[in-house]
Coordinates of C-alpha atoms in Angstrom, one line a residue:
Chain Y
M3 CA 5.5 16.4 -55.2
S4 CA 2.2 18.1 -54.3
D5 CA 2.7 20.5 -57.3
I6 CA 2.8 17.6 -59.6
L7 CA -0.2 16.0 -57.9
S8 CA -2.3 19.0 -58.1
E9 CA -1.8 19.1 -61.9
R10 CA -3.2 15.6 -62.6
T11 CA -6.3 13.8 -61.8
I12 CA -6.1 10.4 -60.1
P13 CA -8.9 8.0 -61.1
D14 CA -11.6 7.6 -58.4
I15 CA -11.1 3.9 -58.3
V16 CA -7.4 4.3 -57.5
V17 CA -8.2 6.9 -54.8
G18 CA -10.6 4.4 -53.4
R19 CA -7.8 1.8 -53.0
L20 CA -5.2 4.1 -51.4
P21 CA -6.8 4.1 -47.9
V22 CA -6.6 0.3 -48.0
Y23 CA -3.0 0.4 -48.9
L24 CA -2.3 2.9 -46.2
R25 CA -4.1 0.8 -43.6
A26 CA -2.0 -2.2 -44.5
L27 CA 1.3 -0.1 -44.4
Q28 CA 0.4 1.3 -41.0
R29 CA -0.4 -2.2 -39.7
M30 CA 3.1 -3.4 -40.9
L31 CA 4.7 -0.5 -39.1
Q32 CA 2.9 -1.5 -35.9
E33 CA 4.3 -5.0 -36.5
G34 CA 7.8 -3.4 -36.5
R35 CA 8.3 -4.0 -40.2
R36 CA 10.5 -1.6 -42.3
V37 CA 10.4 -2.8 -45.9
T38 CA 7.7 -4.4 -48.0
S39 CA 7.0 -5.4 -51.6
S40 CA 4.1 -5.1 -54.0
Q41 CA 3.9 -8.9 -53.8
E42 CA 3.5 -8.9 -50.0
L43 CA 1.1 -6.1 -50.0
G44 CA -0.9 -7.8 -52.7
E45 CA -1.1 -11.1 -50.7
R46 CA -2.3 -9.2 -47.7
L47 CA -4.9 -7.4 -49.6
G48 CA -6.0 -9.9 -52.2
I49 CA -5.0 -7.5 -55.0
S50 CA -2.5 -8.3 -57.7
A51 CA 1.1 -7.0 -57.2
A52 CA 0.9 -5.5 -60.7
Q53 CA -2.2 -3.5 -59.8
I54 CA -0.5 -2.1 -56.6
R55 CA 2.6 -1.1 -58.6
K56 CA 0.5 0.5 -61.2
D57 CA -1.6 2.4 -58.7
L58 CA 1.4 3.7 -56.7
S59 CA 3.2 4.7 -59.9
Q60 CA 0.5 7.2 -60.6
F61 CA 2.1 9.5 -58.0
G62 CA 5.8 9.0 -58.8
E63 CA 8.5 6.5 -58.1
F64 CA 8.0 5.1 -54.7
G65 CA 9.9 1.8 -54.7
K66 CA 13.3 0.9 -56.0
Q67 CA 13.5 -2.0 -58.4
G68 CA 14.5 -5.1 -56.5
T69 CA 14.6 -3.5 -53.0
G70 CA 10.9 -2.9 -52.4
Y71 CA 9.2 -0.1 -50.6
E72 CA 10.3 1.6 -47.4
I73 CA 7.1 1.3 -45.5
E74 CA 7.3 4.4 -43.4
K75 CA 8.2 6.6 -46.4
L76 CA 5.5 5.1 -48.6
A77 CA 2.9 5.4 -45.8
G78 CA 3.9 9.1 -45.3
Q79 CA 3.5 9.7 -49.0
V80 CA 0.1 8.1 -49.2
Q81 CA -1.0 10.1 -46.2
N82 CA 0.2 13.2 -47.9
I83 CA -1.8 12.3 -51.1
L84 CA -4.9 11.6 -49.1
K85 CA -4.4 14.7 -47.0
V86 CA -4.4 12.8 -43.8
D87 CA -0.9 13.9 -42.8
K88 CA -3.0 16.4 -40.7
V89 CA -5.9 15.6 -38.4
W90 CA -9.3 16.5 -39.6
D91 CA -12.1 17.6 -37.2
V92 CA -15.3 15.6 -37.7
I93 CA -18.7 16.0 -36.2
V94 CA -21.3 13.3 -35.6
V95 CA -25.0 13.9 -35.9
G96 CA -27.1 11.4 -33.9
A97 CA -26.2 10.1 -30.4
G98 CA -27.8 6.7 -30.7
D99 CA -25.9 3.4 -30.8
I100 CA -23.9 4.1 -33.9
G101 CA -23.2 7.8 -33.2
S102 CA -22.1 6.9 -29.7
A103 CA -19.8 4.1 -31.0
L104 CA -18.3 6.6 -33.4
G105 CA -17.7 9.1 -30.7
R106 CA -15.9 6.5 -28.6
Y107 CA -14.1 4.8 -31.5
P108 CA -10.3 5.0 -30.9
G109 CA -9.5 3.9 -34.4
L110 CA -10.1 7.3 -35.9
N111 CA -7.6 9.3 -34.0
N112 CA -4.3 7.8 -35.3
R113 CA -5.6 7.7 -38.9
G114 CA -6.3 11.4 -39.5
F115 CA -9.6 12.1 -37.8
C116 CA -10.9 13.5 -34.5
V117 CA -14.5 13.6 -33.5
V118 CA -15.0 17.0 -31.9
M119 CA -18.7 17.4 -31.5
I120 CA -21.8 15.2 -31.3
F121 CA -25.3 16.5 -31.9
D122 CA -28.8 15.2 -31.4
N123 CA -32.3 16.6 -31.4
N124 CA -33.6 14.3 -28.6
P125 CA -34.0 16.3 -25.3
G126 CA -33.2 13.1 -23.5
K127 CA -29.8 12.9 -25.1
I128 CA -28.8 16.6 -25.3
G129 CA -26.5 17.4 -22.4
G130 CA -25.6 13.7 -22.0
E131 CA -22.0 12.7 -22.1
I132 CA -20.2 10.4 -24.6
D133 CA -16.5 9.7 -24.0
G134 CA -16.1 13.2 -22.6
F135 CA -18.2 15.1 -25.1
V136 CA -21.4 16.8 -24.1
V137 CA -24.1 16.0 -26.7
Q138 CA -25.2 19.3 -28.2
N139 CA -28.6 20.4 -29.5
S140 CA -28.8 19.9 -33.2
A141 CA -31.0 23.0 -33.5
A142 CA -27.9 25.1 -33.1
M143 CA -25.8 22.8 -35.4
V144 CA -25.5 25.0 -38.5
D145 CA -24.1 28.0 -36.7
V146 CA -21.8 26.0 -34.4
I147 CA -20.3 24.0 -37.3
R148 CA -19.9 27.0 -39.5
A149 CA -18.2 29.0 -36.8
A150 CA -15.8 26.1 -36.2
G151 CA -15.1 25.8 -39.9
I152 CA -15.6 22.0 -39.9
Q153 CA -15.7 20.3 -43.3
L154 CA -16.4 16.6 -42.3
A155 CA -19.5 15.0 -40.8
M156 CA -20.9 11.6 -40.0
I157 CA -24.7 11.1 -40.1
A158 CA -26.0 8.5 -37.7
V159 CA -29.7 9.4 -37.6
P160 CA -32.8 7.5 -38.7
A161 CA -33.4 7.2 -42.5
E162 CA -36.3 9.6 -42.4
A163 CA -34.2 12.4 -40.9
A164 CA -31.0 12.0 -42.9
Q165 CA -31.8 14.3 -45.9
E166 CA -32.8 17.2 -43.6
V167 CA -29.6 16.8 -41.6
A168 CA -27.6 16.6 -44.8
D169 CA -29.1 19.8 -46.0
Q170 CA -28.2 21.5 -42.7
L171 CA -24.7 20.2 -42.9
V172 CA -24.3 21.6 -46.4
E173 CA -25.6 24.9 -45.2
A174 CA -23.0 24.9 -42.5
G175 CA -20.2 24.4 -45.0
V176 CA -19.6 20.7 -44.6
K177 CA -17.9 19.3 -47.7
A178 CA -17.8 15.6 -47.0
I179 CA -20.4 13.4 -45.4
L180 CA -20.2 9.8 -44.2
N181 CA -23.8 8.6 -44.1
Y182 CA -24.7 5.7 -41.8
A183 CA -28.5 6.3 -42.3
P184 CA -29.8 3.6 -44.6
V185 CA -31.0 6.0 -47.3
S186 CA -29.5 7.8 -50.3
I187 CA -29.1 11.5 -49.8
N188 CA -28.8 14.4 -52.3
V189 CA -26.1 17.0 -52.0
P190 CA -25.0 19.8 -54.3
P191 CA -21.9 19.4 -56.5
G192 CA -18.7 19.9 -54.6
V193 CA -20.0 17.9 -51.6
K194 CA -18.9 14.3 -51.3
V195 CA -21.0 11.5 -49.7
Q196 CA -19.9 8.0 -48.8
Y197 CA -22.3 5.4 -47.4
I198 CA -22.0 2.7 -44.7
D199 CA -25.0 0.3 -44.6
P200 CA -24.3 -3.2 -43.4
V201 CA -27.3 -4.6 -45.2
V202 CA -26.1 -3.4 -48.5
H203 CA -22.8 -5.3 -47.9
L204 CA -24.6 -8.4 -46.7
Q205 CA -26.9 -8.4 -49.7
R206 CA -23.9 -8.1 -52.0
M207 CA -22.7 -11.4 -50.6
T208 CA -26.0 -13.4 -50.3
Y209 CA -26.3 -13.1 -54.1
Y210 CA -23.3 -15.5 -54.4
L211 CA -24.5 -18.0 -51.7
Chain W
M28 CA -37.0 -16.7 -63.8
S29 CA -34.5 -18.3 -61.4
D30 CA -33.7 -20.8 -64.1
I31 CA -32.6 -18.1 -66.4
L32 CA -30.7 -16.3 -63.7
S33 CA -28.7 -19.3 -62.7
E34 CA -27.5 -19.7 -66.3
R35 CA -25.9 -16.3 -66.6
T36 CA -23.4 -14.3 -64.6
I37 CA -24.3 -10.9 -63.5
P38 CA -21.3 -8.5 -63.3
D39 CA -20.1 -7.8 -59.7
I40 CA -20.5 -4.1 -60.2
V41 CA -24.2 -4.6 -61.1
V42 CA -24.7 -6.9 -58.1
G43 CA -23.2 -4.2 -56.0
R44 CA -25.8 -1.6 -57.1
L45 CA -28.9 -3.9 -56.6
P46 CA -29.0 -3.5 -52.8
V47 CA -29.0 0.3 -53.2
Y48 CA -31.9 0.0 -55.7
L49 CA -33.8 -2.3 -53.3
R50 CA -33.3 0.1 -50.4
A51 CA -34.7 2.9 -52.5
L52 CA -37.7 0.8 -53.6
Q53 CA -38.5 -0.3 -50.1
R54 CA -38.3 3.3 -48.9
M55 CA -40.8 4.3 -51.6
L56 CA -43.1 1.5 -50.5
Q57 CA -42.9 2.9 -46.9
E58 CA -43.9 6.3 -48.3
G59 CA -47.0 4.7 -49.8
R60 CA -45.8 4.9 -53.4
R61 CA -46.8 2.2 -56.0
V62 CA -45.1 3.2 -59.3
T63 CA -41.8 4.7 -60.1
S64 CA -39.5 5.3 -63.1
S65 CA -35.9 4.9 -63.9
Q66 CA -35.7 8.7 -63.9
E67 CA -37.1 9.1 -60.4
L68 CA -34.9 6.3 -59.1
G69 CA -31.9 7.9 -60.7
E70 CA -32.6 11.2 -59.2
R71 CA -32.9 9.7 -55.7
L72 CA -29.7 7.7 -56.1
G73 CA -27.5 10.0 -58.1
I74 CA -27.2 7.4 -60.9
S75 CA -28.3 7.9 -64.5
A76 CA -31.7 6.6 -65.5
A77 CA -30.0 4.8 -68.4
Q78 CA -27.7 3.0 -66.1
I79 CA -30.6 1.8 -63.9
R80 CA -32.6 0.6 -67.0
K81 CA -29.5 -1.2 -68.2
D82 CA -28.8 -2.8 -64.8
L83 CA -32.4 -4.0 -64.4
S84 CA -32.6 -5.3 -67.9
Q85 CA -29.9 -7.9 -67.1
F86 CA -32.6 -9.9 -65.3
G87 CA -35.5 -9.6 -67.7
E88 CA -38.1 -7.1 -68.6
F89 CA -39.2 -5.4 -65.3
G90 CA -40.9 -2.1 -66.5
K91 CA -43.3 -1.4 -69.2
Q92 CA -42.4 1.3 -71.8
G93 CA -44.1 4.5 -70.7
T94 CA -45.7 3.2 -67.5
G95 CA -42.7 2.8 -65.3
Y96 CA -42.0 0.1 -62.7
E97 CA -44.5 -1.4 -60.2
I98 CA -42.5 -0.8 -57.1
E99 CA -43.7 -3.8 -55.1
K100 CA -43.2 -6.2 -57.9
L101 CA -39.7 -4.8 -58.8
A102 CA -38.6 -4.9 -55.1
G103 CA -39.8 -8.5 -54.9
Q104 CA -37.8 -9.5 -58.0
V105 CA -34.6 -7.7 -56.7
Q106 CA -35.1 -9.4 -53.4
N107 CA -35.4 -12.7 -55.2
I108 CA -32.2 -12.1 -57.2
L109 CA -30.3 -11.1 -54.1
K110 CA -31.7 -14.1 -52.2
V111 CA -33.2 -11.9 -49.5
D112 CA -36.7 -13.0 -50.1
K113 CA -35.9 -15.2 -47.1
V114 CA -34.3 -14.2 -43.8
W115 CA -30.7 -15.2 -43.2
D116 CA -29.3 -16.0 -39.8
V117 CA -26.2 -14.0 -39.0
I118 CA -23.8 -14.2 -36.1
V119 CA -21.7 -11.4 -34.6
V120 CA -18.2 -11.9 -33.2
G121 CA -17.2 -9.2 -30.7
A122 CA -19.6 -7.7 -28.1
G123 CA -17.9 -4.3 -27.9
D124 CA -19.5 -1.0 -29.1
I125 CA -19.9 -2.1 -32.7
G126 CA -21.0 -5.7 -32.1
S127 CA -23.5 -4.5 -29.5
A128 CA -24.9 -1.9 -31.9
L129 CA -25.2 -4.6 -34.6
G130 CA -27.0 -6.9 -32.2
R131 CA -29.5 -4.2 -31.4
Y132 CA -29.8 -2.7 -34.9
P133 CA -33.5 -2.9 -36.0
G134 CA -32.6 -2.2 -39.6
L135 CA -31.4 -5.7 -40.4
N136 CA -34.6 -7.6 -39.7
N137 CA -36.9 -6.2 -42.4
R138 CA -34.2 -6.4 -45.0
G139 CA -33.3 -10.1 -45.0
F140 CA -31.1 -10.7 -41.9
C141 CA -31.5 -11.7 -38.3
V142 CA -28.7 -11.7 -35.8
V143 CA -29.1 -14.9 -33.9
M144 CA -25.9 -15.2 -31.8
I145 CA -23.2 -12.9 -30.4
F146 CA -19.8 -14.2 -29.3
D147 CA -16.9 -12.7 -27.3
N148 CA -13.8 -14.1 -25.7
N149 CA -13.8 -11.6 -22.8
P150 CA -15.0 -13.3 -19.5
G151 CA -16.4 -9.9 -18.5
K152 CA -18.7 -10.0 -21.5
I153 CA -19.6 -13.7 -21.8
G154 CA -23.0 -14.3 -20.2
G155 CA -24.0 -10.6 -20.5
E156 CA -27.1 -9.6 -22.4
I157 CA -27.5 -7.6 -25.6
D158 CA -31.0 -7.0 -26.7
G159 CA -32.2 -10.3 -25.4
F160 CA -29.1 -12.3 -26.5
V161 CA -26.8 -13.9 -24.0
V162 CA -23.2 -13.3 -25.2
Q163 CA -21.6 -16.7 -25.8
N164 CA -18.1 -17.8 -25.3
S165 CA -16.2 -17.6 -28.6
A166 CA -14.1 -20.7 -27.6
A167 CA -17.2 -22.8 -28.5
M168 CA -18.0 -20.8 -31.6
V169 CA -16.8 -23.2 -34.3
D170 CA -19.0 -26.1 -33.1
V171 CA -22.0 -23.9 -32.3
I172 CA -22.0 -22.2 -35.7
R173 CA -21.4 -25.4 -37.6
A174 CA -24.3 -27.2 -35.7
A175 CA -26.6 -24.3 -36.5
G176 CA -25.6 -24.3 -40.2
I177 CA -25.1 -20.5 -40.2
Q178 CA -23.4 -19.1 -43.3
L179 CA -23.2 -15.4 -42.5
A180 CA -21.0 -13.6 -39.9
M181 CA -20.0 -10.1 -38.9
I182 CA -16.6 -9.5 -37.3
A183 CA -16.4 -6.7 -34.8
V184 CA -13.2 -7.5 -32.9
P185 CA -9.9 -5.6 -32.7
A186 CA -7.7 -5.7 -35.8
E187 CA -5.2 -8.0 -34.3
A188 CA -7.8 -10.7 -33.6
A189 CA -9.7 -10.5 -36.9
Q190 CA -7.7 -13.1 -39.0
E191 CA -7.9 -15.7 -36.3
V192 CA -11.7 -15.2 -35.9
A193 CA -12.1 -15.3 -39.7
D194 CA -10.2 -18.6 -39.8
Q195 CA -12.5 -20.1 -37.2
L196 CA -15.6 -18.8 -39.0
V197 CA -14.4 -20.5 -42.2
E198 CA -13.7 -23.7 -40.3
A199 CA -17.3 -23.4 -39.0
G200 CA -18.7 -23.3 -42.5
V201 CA -19.4 -19.6 -42.8
K202 CA -19.4 -18.5 -46.4
A203 CA -19.8 -14.7 -46.2
I204 CA -18.1 -12.3 -43.7
L205 CA -18.8 -8.6 -43.1
N206 CA -15.6 -7.4 -41.4
Y207 CA -15.7 -4.3 -39.2
A208 CA -12.1 -4.8 -38.0
P209 CA -9.8 -2.3 -39.7
V210 CA -7.6 -4.9 -41.3
S211 CA -7.7 -7.0 -44.5
I212 CA -8.4 -10.7 -43.9
N213 CA -7.5 -13.7 -46.0
V214 CA -10.1 -16.3 -46.7
P215 CA -10.2 -19.3 -49.1
P216 CA -11.9 -19.2 -52.5
G217 CA -15.6 -19.6 -52.2
V218 CA -15.8 -17.4 -49.1
K219 CA -16.9 -13.8 -49.6
V220 CA -15.6 -10.8 -47.5
Q221 CA -16.9 -7.3 -47.4
Y222 CA -15.4 -4.5 -45.3
I223 CA -16.8 -1.6 -43.3
D224 CA -14.2 0.8 -42.1
P225 CA -15.3 4.5 -41.6
V226 CA -11.7 5.7 -41.9
V227 CA -11.3 4.2 -45.4
H228 CA -14.5 6.1 -46.4
L229 CA -13.4 9.4 -44.8
Q230 CA -10.0 9.2 -46.5
R231 CA -11.6 8.6 -49.8
M232 CA -13.2 12.0 -49.4
T233 CA -10.4 14.1 -47.8
Y234 CA -8.4 13.5 -51.0
Y235 CA -10.9 15.8 -52.8
L236 CA -11.0 18.5 -50.2

């Protein structure tokens, strides 16, 4: 199937929904479930069953008419599509509240990611321990990340430091950045950025209140 | 202007971009800037200048042809549209790593939000202190939130507890929930939910690697 996949482009908006489908499927597996339907998935997710069938049909025929989806098989296929059938090493820059929480977060490990290093530039934090990691000096970050061949990073530094950190990560060969700093960053083509900023989400809701 | 606004519906996707525009404008103000252009905003945000002009024109004429936008004025107007020209009280449920980080996060206060209460159901956490707050017993949450008339909440509990917490928040009169638990939750019409799950964002990027 990967051959077929590599030949076609899946719309970004569909790629954006797949992790949510995968999360729901893995949750069903934890609940001991074996089979589901686009109707049930749709109710859980607040997405129409037709949309789910359409999204999943982009990658081939997953379900059988009338018998629904085998959850484990479908989850495995979505993992394969998202390339999280392997575990990706991730580094964290910033050992403050958010960086520390990410270093300790158990929810990453069973979903395709493993935090392997945490960096900071604060002498008071360098050498400290977070969930078994020793916080490393970010001055050495570029060489260490490049040597380890790590492609994924999470930025959890203050807004004013985020662009410089992003530039260093790009220099180190990082290809995907999850930015918790409340500021937009610029990266060259070929590097992906996603943002997490609680205020942006809150403001998207206050508009409607 | 509010009269005009209340008469028209702004597309969700535009509402979704306004907090990002506001964040960039407030950052420019911090940098001591007074005037900007759709070109400059676009470069900072990786969005086309035409898109920014089109989005902002939904609400009226903000900029003058050739002279750009007065940053402070435009920021004020976007704040007004998003209803963050006031400060919203927010409660946090869950006093673990994420809930504690949210309770301490200084980045909320100058952007329209103030955490006023933190709840947990763990006797080991109830009565403890986070940044000056005493963690309250979530058993009393519904009454306390209703009495205070609070409309915004952040959920930072384990996935298996999130739906029950959401149900209680809805019962308490909460109208907008930012859910950090890695699970989709169901709420009645009229209640907004937004999600923050780092794994979803990471998986949206690994697809492209």
